[in-house]
Coordinates of C-alpha atoms and ligand atoms in Angstrom, one line a residue:
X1 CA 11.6 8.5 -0.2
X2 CA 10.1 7.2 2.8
X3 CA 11.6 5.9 6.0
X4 CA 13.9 2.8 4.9
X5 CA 12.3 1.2 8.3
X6 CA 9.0 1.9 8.1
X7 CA 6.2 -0.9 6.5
X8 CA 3.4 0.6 4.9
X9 CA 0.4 -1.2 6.3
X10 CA -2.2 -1.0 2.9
X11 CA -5.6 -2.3 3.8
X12 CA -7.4 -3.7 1.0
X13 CA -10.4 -5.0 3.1
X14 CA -13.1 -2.7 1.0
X15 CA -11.9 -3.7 -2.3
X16 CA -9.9 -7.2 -2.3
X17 CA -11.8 -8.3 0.6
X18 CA -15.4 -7.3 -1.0
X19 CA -14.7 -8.9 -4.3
X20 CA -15.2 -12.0 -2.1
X21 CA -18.7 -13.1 -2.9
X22 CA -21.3 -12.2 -0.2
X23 CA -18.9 -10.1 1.1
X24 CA -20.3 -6.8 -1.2
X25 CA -21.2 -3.9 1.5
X26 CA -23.0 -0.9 1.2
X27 CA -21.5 2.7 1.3
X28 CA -22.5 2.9 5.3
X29 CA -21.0 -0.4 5.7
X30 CA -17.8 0.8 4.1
X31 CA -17.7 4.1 5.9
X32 CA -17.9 2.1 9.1
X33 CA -15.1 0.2 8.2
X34 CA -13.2 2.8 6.4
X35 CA -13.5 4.8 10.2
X36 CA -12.5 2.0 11.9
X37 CA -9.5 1.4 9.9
X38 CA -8.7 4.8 10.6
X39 CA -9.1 4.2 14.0
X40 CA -6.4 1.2 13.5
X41 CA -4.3 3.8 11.9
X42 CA -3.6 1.9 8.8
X43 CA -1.4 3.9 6.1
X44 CA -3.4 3.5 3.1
X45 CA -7.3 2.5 2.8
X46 CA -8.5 1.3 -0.6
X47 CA -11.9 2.4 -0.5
X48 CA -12.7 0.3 -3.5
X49 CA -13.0 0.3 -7.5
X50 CA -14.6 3.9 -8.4
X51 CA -15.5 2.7 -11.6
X52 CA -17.4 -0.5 -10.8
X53 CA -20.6 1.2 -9.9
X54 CA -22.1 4.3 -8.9
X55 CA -22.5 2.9 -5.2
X56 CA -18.9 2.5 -4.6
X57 CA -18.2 5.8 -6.6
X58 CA -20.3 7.0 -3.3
X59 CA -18.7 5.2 -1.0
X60 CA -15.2 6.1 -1.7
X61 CA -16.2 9.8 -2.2
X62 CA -17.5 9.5 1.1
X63 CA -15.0 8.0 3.0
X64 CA -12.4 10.3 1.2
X65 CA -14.4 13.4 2.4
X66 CA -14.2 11.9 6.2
X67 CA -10.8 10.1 6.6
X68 CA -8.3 12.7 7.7
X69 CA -5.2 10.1 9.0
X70 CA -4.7 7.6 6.3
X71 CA -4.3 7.8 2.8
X72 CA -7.6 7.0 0.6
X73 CA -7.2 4.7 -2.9
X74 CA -9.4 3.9 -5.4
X75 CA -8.3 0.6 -7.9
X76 CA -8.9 1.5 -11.6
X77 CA -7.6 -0.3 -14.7
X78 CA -5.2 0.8 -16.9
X79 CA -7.4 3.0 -18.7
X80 CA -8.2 6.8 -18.6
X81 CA -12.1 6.6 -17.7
X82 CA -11.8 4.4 -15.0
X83 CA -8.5 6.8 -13.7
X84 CA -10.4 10.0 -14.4
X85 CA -13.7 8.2 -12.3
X86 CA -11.3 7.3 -9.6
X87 CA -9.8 10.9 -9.3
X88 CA -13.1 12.5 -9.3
X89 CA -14.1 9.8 -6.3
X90 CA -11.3 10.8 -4.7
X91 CA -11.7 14.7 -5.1
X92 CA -12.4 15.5 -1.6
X93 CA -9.7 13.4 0.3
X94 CA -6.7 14.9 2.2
X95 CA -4.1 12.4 1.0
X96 CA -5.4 10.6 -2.4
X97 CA -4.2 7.8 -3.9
X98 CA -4.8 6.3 -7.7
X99 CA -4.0 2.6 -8.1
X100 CA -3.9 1.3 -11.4
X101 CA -3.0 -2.0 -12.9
X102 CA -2.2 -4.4 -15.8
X103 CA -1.9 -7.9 -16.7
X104 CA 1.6 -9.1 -17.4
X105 CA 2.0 -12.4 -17.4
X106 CA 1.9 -14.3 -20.8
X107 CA -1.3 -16.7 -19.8
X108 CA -3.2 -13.5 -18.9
X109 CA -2.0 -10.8 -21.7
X110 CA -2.8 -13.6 -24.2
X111 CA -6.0 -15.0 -23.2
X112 CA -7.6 -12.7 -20.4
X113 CA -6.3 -9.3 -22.5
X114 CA -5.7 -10.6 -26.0
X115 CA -2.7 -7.7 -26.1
X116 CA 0.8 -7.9 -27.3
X117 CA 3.4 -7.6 -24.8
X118 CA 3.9 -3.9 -26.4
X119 CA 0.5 -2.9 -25.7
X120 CA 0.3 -3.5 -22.6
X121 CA 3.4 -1.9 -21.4
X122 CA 2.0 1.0 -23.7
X123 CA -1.1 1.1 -21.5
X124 CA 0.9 0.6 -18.4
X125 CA 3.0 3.5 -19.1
X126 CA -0.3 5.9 -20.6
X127 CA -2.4 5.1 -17.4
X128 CA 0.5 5.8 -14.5
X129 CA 1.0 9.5 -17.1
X130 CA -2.5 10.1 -16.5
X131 CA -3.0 9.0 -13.0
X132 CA 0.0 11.7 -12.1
X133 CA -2.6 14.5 -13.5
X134 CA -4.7 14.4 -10.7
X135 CA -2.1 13.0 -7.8
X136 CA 1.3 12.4 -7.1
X137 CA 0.9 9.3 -5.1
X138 CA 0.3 6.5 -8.1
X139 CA 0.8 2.9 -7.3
X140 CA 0.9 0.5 -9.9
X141 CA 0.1 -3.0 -10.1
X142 CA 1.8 -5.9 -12.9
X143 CA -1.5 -8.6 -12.2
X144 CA -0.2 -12.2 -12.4
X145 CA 2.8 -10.5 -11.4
X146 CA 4.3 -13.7 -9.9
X147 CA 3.6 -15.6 -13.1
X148 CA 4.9 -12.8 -15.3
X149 CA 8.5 -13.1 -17.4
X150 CA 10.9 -11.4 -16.0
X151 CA 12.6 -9.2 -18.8
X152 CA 9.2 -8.2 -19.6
X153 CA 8.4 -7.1 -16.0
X154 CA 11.2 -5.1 -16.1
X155 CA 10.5 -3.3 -18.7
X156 CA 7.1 -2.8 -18.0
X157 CA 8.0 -1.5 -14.1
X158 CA 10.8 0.7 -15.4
X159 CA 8.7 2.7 -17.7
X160 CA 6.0 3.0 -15.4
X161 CA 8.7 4.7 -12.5
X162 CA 9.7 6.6 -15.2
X163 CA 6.1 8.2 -16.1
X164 CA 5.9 8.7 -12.1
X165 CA 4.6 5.7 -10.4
X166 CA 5.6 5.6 -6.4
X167 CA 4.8 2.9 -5.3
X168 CA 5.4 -0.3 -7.3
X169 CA 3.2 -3.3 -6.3
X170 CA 4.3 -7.1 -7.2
X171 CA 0.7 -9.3 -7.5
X172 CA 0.8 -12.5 -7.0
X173 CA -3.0 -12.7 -8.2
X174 CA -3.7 -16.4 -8.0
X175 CA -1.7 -17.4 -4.5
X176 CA 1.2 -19.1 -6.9
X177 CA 4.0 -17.6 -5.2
X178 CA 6.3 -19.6 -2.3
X179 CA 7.8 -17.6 0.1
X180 CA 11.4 -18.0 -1.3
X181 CA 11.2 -17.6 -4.7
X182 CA 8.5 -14.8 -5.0
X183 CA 11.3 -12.5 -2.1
X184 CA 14.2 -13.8 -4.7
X185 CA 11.7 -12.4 -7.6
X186 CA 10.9 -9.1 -6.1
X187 CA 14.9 -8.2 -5.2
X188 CA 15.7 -9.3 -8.6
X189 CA 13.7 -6.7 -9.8
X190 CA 14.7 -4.2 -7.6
X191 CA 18.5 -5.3 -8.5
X192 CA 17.9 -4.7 -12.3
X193 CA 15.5 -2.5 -12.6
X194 CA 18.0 0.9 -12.7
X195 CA 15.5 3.7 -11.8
X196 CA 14.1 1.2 -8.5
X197 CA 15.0 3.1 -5.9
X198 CA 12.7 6.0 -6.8
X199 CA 9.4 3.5 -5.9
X200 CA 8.5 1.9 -2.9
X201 CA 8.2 -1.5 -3.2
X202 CA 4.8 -3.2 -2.4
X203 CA 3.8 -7.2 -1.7
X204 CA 0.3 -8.2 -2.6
X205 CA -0.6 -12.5 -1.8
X206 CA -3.4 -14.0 -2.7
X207 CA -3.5 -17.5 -0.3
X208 CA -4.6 -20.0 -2.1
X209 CA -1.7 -22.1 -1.1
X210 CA -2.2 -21.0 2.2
X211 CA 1.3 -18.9 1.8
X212 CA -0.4 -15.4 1.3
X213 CA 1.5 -14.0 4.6
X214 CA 4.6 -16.1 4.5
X215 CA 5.1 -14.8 1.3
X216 CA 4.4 -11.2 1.9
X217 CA 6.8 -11.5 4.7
X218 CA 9.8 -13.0 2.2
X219 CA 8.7 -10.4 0.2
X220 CA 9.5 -8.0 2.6
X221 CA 13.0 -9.7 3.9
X222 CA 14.3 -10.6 0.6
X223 CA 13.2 -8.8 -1.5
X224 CA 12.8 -4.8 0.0
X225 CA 9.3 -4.3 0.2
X226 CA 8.5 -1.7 2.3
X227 CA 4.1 -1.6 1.5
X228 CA 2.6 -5.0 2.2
X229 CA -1.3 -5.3 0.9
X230 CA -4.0 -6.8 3.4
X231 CA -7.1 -7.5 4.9
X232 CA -8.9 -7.6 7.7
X233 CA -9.1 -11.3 8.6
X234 CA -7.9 -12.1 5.3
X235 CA -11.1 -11.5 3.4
X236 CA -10.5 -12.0 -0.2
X237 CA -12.0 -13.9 -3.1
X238 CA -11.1 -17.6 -2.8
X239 CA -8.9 -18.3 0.2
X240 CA -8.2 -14.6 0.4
X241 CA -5.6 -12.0 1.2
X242 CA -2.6 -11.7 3.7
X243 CA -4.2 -11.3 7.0
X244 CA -3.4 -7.9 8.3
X245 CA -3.4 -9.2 12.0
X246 CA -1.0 -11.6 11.4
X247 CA 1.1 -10.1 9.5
X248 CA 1.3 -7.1 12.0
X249 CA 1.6 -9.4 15.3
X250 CA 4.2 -11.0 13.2
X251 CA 6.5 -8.1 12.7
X252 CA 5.6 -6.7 16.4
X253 CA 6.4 -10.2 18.4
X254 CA 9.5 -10.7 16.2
X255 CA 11.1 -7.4 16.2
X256 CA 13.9 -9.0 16.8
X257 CA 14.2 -10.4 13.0
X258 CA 11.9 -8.0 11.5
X259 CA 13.2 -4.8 12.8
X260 CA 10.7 -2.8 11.3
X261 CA 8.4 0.4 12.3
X262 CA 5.0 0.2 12.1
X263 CA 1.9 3.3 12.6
X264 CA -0.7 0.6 13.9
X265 CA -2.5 0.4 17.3
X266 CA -3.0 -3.1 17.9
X267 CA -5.5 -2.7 20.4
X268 CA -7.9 -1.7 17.8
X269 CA -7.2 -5.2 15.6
X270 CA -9.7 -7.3 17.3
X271 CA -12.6 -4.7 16.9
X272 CA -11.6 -4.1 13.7
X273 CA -12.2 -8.1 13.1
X274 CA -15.5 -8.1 14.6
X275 CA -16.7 -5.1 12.7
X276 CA -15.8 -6.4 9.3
X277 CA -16.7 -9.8 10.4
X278 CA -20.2 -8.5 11.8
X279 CA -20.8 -6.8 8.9
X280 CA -20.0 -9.2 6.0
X281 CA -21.5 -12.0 7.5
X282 CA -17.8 -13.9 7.1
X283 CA -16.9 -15.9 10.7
X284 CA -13.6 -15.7 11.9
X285 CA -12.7 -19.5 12.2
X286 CA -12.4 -20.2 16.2
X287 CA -8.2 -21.2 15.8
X288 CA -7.5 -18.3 13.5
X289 CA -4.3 -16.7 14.2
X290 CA -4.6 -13.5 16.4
X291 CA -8.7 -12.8 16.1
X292 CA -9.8 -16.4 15.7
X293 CA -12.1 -16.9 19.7
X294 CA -9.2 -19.8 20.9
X295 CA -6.2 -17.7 19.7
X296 CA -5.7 -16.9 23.0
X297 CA -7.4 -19.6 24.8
X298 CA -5.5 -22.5 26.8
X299 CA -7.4 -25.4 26.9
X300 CA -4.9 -28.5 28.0
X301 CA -4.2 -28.8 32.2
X302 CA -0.2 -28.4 31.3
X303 CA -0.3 -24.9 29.4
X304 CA -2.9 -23.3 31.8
X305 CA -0.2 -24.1 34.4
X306 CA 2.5 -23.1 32.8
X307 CA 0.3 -19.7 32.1
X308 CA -0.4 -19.1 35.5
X309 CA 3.4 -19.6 36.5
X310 CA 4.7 -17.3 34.1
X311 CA 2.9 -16.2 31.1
X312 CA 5.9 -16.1 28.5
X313 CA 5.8 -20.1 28.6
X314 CA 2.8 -20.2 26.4
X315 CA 1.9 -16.9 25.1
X316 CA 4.1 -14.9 22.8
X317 CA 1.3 -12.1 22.3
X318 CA -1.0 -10.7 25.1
X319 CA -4.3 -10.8 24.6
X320 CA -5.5 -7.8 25.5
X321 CA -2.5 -5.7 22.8
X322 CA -4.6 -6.8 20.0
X323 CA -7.7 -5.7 22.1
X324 CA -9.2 -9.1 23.2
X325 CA -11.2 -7.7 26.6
X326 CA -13.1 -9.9 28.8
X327 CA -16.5 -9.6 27.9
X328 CA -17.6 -6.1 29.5
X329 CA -21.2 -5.6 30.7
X330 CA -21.4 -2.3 29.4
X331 CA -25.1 -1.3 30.4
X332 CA -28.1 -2.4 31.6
X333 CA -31.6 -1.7 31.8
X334 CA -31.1 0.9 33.9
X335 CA -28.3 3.3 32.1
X336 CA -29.5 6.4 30.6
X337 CA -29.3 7.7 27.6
X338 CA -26.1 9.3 27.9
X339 CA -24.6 6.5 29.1
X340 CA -25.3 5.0 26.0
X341 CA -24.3 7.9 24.0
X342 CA -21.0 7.7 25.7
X343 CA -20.6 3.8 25.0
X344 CA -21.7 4.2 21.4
X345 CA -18.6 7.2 21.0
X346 CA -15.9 5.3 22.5
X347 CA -17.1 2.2 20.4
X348 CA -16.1 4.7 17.4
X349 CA -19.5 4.4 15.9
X350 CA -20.9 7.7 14.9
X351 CA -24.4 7.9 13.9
X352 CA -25.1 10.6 12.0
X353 CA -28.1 12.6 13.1
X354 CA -29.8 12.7 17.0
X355 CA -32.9 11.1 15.3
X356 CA -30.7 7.8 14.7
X357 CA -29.1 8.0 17.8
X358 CA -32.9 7.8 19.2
X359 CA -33.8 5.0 17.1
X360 CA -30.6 3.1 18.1
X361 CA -31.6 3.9 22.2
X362 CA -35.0 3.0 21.5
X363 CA -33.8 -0.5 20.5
X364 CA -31.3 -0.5 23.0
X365 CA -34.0 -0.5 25.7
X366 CA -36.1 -3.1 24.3
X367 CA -33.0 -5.4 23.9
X368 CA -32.4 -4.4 27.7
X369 CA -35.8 -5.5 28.3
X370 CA -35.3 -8.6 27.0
X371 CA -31.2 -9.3 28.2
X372 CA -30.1 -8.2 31.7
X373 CA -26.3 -7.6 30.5
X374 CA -25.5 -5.7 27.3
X375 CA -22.4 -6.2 25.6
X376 CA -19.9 -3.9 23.3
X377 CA -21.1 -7.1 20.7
X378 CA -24.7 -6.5 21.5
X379 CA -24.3 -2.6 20.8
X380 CA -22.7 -2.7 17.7
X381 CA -25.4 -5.6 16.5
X382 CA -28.4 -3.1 17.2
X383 CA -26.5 -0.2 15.2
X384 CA -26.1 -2.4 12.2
X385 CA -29.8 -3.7 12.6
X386 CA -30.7 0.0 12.7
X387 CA -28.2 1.5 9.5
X388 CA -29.4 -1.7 7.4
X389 CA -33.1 -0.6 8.0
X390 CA -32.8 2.8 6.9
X391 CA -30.6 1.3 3.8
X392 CA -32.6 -1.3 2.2
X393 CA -36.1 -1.2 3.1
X394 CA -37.8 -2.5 1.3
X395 CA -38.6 -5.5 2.8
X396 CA -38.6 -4.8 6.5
X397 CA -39.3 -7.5 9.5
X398 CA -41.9 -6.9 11.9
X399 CA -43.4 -9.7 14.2
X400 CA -42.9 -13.5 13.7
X401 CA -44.2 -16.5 16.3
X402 CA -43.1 -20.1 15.3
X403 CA -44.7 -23.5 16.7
X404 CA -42.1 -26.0 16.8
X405 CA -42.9 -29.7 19.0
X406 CA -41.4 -33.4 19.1
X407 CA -43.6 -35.7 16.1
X408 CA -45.1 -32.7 14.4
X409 CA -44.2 -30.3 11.5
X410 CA -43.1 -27.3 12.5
X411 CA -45.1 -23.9 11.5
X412 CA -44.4 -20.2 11.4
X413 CA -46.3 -16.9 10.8
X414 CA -44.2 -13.5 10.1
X415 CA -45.3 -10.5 9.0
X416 CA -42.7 -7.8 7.0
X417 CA -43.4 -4.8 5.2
X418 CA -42.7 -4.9 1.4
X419 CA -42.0 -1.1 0.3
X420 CA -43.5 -0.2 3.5
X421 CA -46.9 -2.4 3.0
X422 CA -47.3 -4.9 5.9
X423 CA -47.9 -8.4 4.8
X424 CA -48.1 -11.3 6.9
X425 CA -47.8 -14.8 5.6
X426 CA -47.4 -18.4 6.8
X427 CA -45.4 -21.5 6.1
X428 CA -44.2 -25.2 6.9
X429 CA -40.5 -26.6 7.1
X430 CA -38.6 -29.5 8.3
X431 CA -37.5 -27.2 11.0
X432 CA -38.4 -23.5 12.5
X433 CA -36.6 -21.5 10.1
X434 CA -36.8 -23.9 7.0
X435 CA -40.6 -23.1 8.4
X436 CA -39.8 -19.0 8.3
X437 CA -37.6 -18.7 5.1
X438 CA -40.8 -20.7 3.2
X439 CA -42.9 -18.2 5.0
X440 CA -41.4 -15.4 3.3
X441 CA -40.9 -17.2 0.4
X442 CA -44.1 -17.5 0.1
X443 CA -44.8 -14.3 -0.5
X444 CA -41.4 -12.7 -2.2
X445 CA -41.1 -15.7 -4.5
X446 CA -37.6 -14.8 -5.1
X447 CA -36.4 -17.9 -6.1
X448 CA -32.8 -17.7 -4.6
X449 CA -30.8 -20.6 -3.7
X450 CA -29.7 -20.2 -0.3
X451 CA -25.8 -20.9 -0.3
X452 CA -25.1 -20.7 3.4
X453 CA -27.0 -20.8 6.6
X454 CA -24.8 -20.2 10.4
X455 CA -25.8 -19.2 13.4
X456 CA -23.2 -17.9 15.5
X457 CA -23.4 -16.5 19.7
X458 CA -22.5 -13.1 20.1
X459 CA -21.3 -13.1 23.2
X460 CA -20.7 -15.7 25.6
X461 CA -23.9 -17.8 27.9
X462 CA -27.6 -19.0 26.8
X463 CA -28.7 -15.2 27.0
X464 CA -26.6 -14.0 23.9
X465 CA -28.0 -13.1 20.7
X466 CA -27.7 -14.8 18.2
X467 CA -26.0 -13.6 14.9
X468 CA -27.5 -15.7 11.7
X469 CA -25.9 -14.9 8.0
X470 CA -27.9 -15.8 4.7
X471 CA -25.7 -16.2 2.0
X472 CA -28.4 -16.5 -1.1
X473 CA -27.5 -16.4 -4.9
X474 CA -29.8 -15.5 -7.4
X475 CA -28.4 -14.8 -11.7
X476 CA -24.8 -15.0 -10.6
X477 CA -25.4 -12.9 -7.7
X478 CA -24.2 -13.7 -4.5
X479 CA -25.0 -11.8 -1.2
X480 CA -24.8 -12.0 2.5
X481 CA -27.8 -11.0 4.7
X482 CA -26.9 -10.7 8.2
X483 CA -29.5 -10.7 11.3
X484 CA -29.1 -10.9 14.9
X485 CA -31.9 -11.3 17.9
X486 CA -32.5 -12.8 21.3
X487 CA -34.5 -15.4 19.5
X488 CA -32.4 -17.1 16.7
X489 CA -35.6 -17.7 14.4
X490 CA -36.0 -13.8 14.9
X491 CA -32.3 -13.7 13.8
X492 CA -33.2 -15.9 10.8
X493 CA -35.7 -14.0 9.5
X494 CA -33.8 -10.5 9.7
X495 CA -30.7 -12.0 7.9
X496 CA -32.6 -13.7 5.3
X497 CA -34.9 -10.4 4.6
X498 CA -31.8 -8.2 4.7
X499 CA -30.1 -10.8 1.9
X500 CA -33.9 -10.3 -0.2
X501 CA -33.3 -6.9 0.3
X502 CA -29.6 -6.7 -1.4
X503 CA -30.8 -8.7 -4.1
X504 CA -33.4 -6.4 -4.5
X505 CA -31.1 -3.3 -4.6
X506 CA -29.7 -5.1 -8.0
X507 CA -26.2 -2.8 -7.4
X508 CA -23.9 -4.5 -9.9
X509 CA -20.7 -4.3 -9.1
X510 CA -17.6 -4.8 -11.7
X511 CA -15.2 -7.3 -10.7
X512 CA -12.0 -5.1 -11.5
X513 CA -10.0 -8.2 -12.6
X514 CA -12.2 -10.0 -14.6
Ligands
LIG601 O1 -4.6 -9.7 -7.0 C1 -4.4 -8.8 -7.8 O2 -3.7 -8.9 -8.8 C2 -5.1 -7.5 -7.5 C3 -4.6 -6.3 -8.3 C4 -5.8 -5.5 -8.8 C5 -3.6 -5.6 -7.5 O3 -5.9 -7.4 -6.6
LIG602 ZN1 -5.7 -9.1 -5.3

């Protein structure tokens, strides 16, 4: 049984946080995560849901071959070909886990499942005896968990600790929960449940109330849990998950109530936010707790006073222990190759072959052409501009000039590559990129409705690049395309091609819950 003081941070960011929709990533994207979470030194990393599609088979296969500090998971339903999919995924990984899970409240047994009560706890108990086959680190999940009766719960969770689950994990799937009553709900269980001790207890909040993280944290003081379930800036579908960051900060800057241990570095949680923010094309809202660009930021006269008297009257965190740095010019023009090398390890990026670290120098010149200071924000840009080209190619941008004036339509002419055939086409908009995106469209004739449009500064002064996300939805798909440039339009066209170009790869993934 583990430490009674330790909290198991479980980081749900590649499989809660990408059933968010747009927020689907490909297996490079998750490994760049995955490292990065590593990196944060996070206990358990679910990689995703083997069994949803061969890409995030790949993916978690991959990240379980690389990830040597953290435990790797893989979701599957209660059912013995989504287990077995999930073990084989997770073959190659140093410390596995197998996550399965059930509905158990009435609404969703009845209506979701169309199973008796004593099927599903039959299934519950058959998946966790097949899951121990290939580990002995199972968790198990009751979905609707919250909303589930309680002498059912408990005999569903006792028979699954009996078959060898070890880590028990309460759902609240739909954000239902407040804080008092879902910590009163979990120690009940614990209370009756009479083989209990022999799992560790796990809180998993959904915040649509906006109570995921108070209620994790009841969960945790009244109720025992020693594993809470999170993600990276609370990605998740709807309003999202419990917010790693805050829940850590929270149990680090109140140690005093909390008195728990945690493994994480907390320098590594604000480029841990960028990354996953960078790469799903999700912003961090500017007054988000811990990560959001004011959290630390003292606008009014009387606190910056205050501040430069004596810190603590203000600020109950420092900045720079959940890795905020003042904005470092990193390199120039001027720096060499192996300067860059050097910036791009520390950065924890590892590019895989010397030919991409070329590619990536190569564009880190002509950005240093173009911009006299390059940021940490501008390097990790350029290496996602240069992983997503070699990903999804097939439609690749390649030159663009745009005629905008005051009193007259504006114009643009772009040319892309479509499966490596350079096209060039023209169009007309209300402004320069309504002018672009018709451009393209005039030519791809995709057809997809374009959900979300933002533009967002990378770094700090008129000289940043910009960072544009496309979020476009086509037949029930939704993705994010993500661009960033000197030149915004530039930006604009990169993020909508690299949206075209997930569409395009038509990976269908199975939403595990529905
Ligand atoms: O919210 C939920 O119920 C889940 C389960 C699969 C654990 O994500
Ligand atoms: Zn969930």
């Amino acid at each position: 049984m583990a430490d009674s003081n330790k909290l198991i941070i479980f980081d749900t960011t590649l499989r809660d946080g990408e059933q968010s929709p747009g927020a689907s990533m490909t297996k490079e994207e998750k490994i760049r995560i995955a490292r990065q979470l590593e990196r944060l030194k996070v206990d358990v990393i679910e990689a995703g849901f083997a069994a949803s599609s061969q890409g995030d088979f790949e993916a978690i296969k991959a990240i379980a071959g690389m990830i040597k500090d953290s435990t790797v998971c893989s979701l599957s339903r209660a059912n013995d070909k989504d287990i077995a999919r999930a073990a084989e995924a997770l073959a190659p990984a140093s410390r596995k886990r197998i996550h399965t899970f059930i509905a158990t409240s009435p609404l969703h047994m009845e209506k979701k499942l169309r199973m008796s009560p004593d099927q599903v706890l039959e299934q519950a108990r058959q998946a966790v005896r097949f899951a121990r086959q290939f580990t002995d680190d199972v968790e198990f999940s009751p979905e609707d968990g919250s909303r589930s009766e309680m002498d059912f719960l408990c005999r569903v969770l006792e028979a699954v600790i009996d078959e060898g689950a070890t880590t028990i994990n309460f759902a609240d799937t739909v954000g239902y929960a407040v804080p008092e009553l879902y910590g009163t709900m979990l120690r009940t269980l614990r209370e009756r449940i009479p083989n209990s001790d022999k799992a560790i207890w796990s809180v998993h909040c959904h915040n649509d109330l906006g109570m995921a993280v108070a209620n994790s944290l009841a969960g945790v003081m009244i109720g025992g849990a020693r594993q809470v379930e999170c993600t990276i800036n609370g990605l998740g579908e709807r309003a999202g998950n419990t917010a790693l960051e805050e829940i850590v900060m929270a149990v680090r800057t109140r140690k005093d109530h909390f008195n728990l241990q945690l493994g994480i570095d907390a320098t590594q949680i604000v480029p841990t936010s960028k990354l996953v923010s960078q790469i799903t094309g999700f912003a961090v809202q500017p007054n988000k707790a811990v990560v959001g660009a004011n959290a630390f930021a003292h606008a009014s006269g009387i606190h910056q006073d205050g501040i430069l008297k004596a810190r603590d009257t203000y600020e109950i965190m420092r900045a720079e222990d959940v890795g905020w740095s003042a904005n470092k010019i990193v390199l120039g023009k001027l720096s060499g190759r192996n300067a860059f090398k050097q910036r791009i390890e520390e950065l924890g990026i590892s590019l895989d072959s010397e030919a991409e670290m070329n590619a990536a120098f190569t564009r880190f010149k002509e950005l240093a052409d173009r911009k006299s200071e390059i940021f940490d924000e501008d390097i990790m840009a350029l290496v996602s501009d240069e992983q997503n080209s070699h990903e999804q190619e097939h439609y690749a941008f390649v030159s663009l000039s745009q005629h905008s004036e005051t009193g007259a339509k504006p114009s643009a002419k772009i040319a892309f590559t479509i499966a490596g055939k350079e096209t060039t086409c023209e169009g007309q908009g209300n402004g320069p990129v309504d002018a672009i995106v018709n451009a393209i469209e005039s030519t791809t004739k995709s057809g997809a409705e374009l959900l979300l449009f933002s533009v967002n500064a990378i770094t700090t002064g008129t000289e940043s690049q910009g960072e544009v996300t496309m979020r476009l939805s086509k037949a029930g798909r939704i993705v994010n395309g993500v661009g960033a440039d000197l030149d915004i339009v530039v930006a604009s066209a990169k993020a909508y091609l690299s949206a075209l170009n997930k569409l395009h790869s038509k990976t269908e993934k199975l939403n595990p819950q529905v």
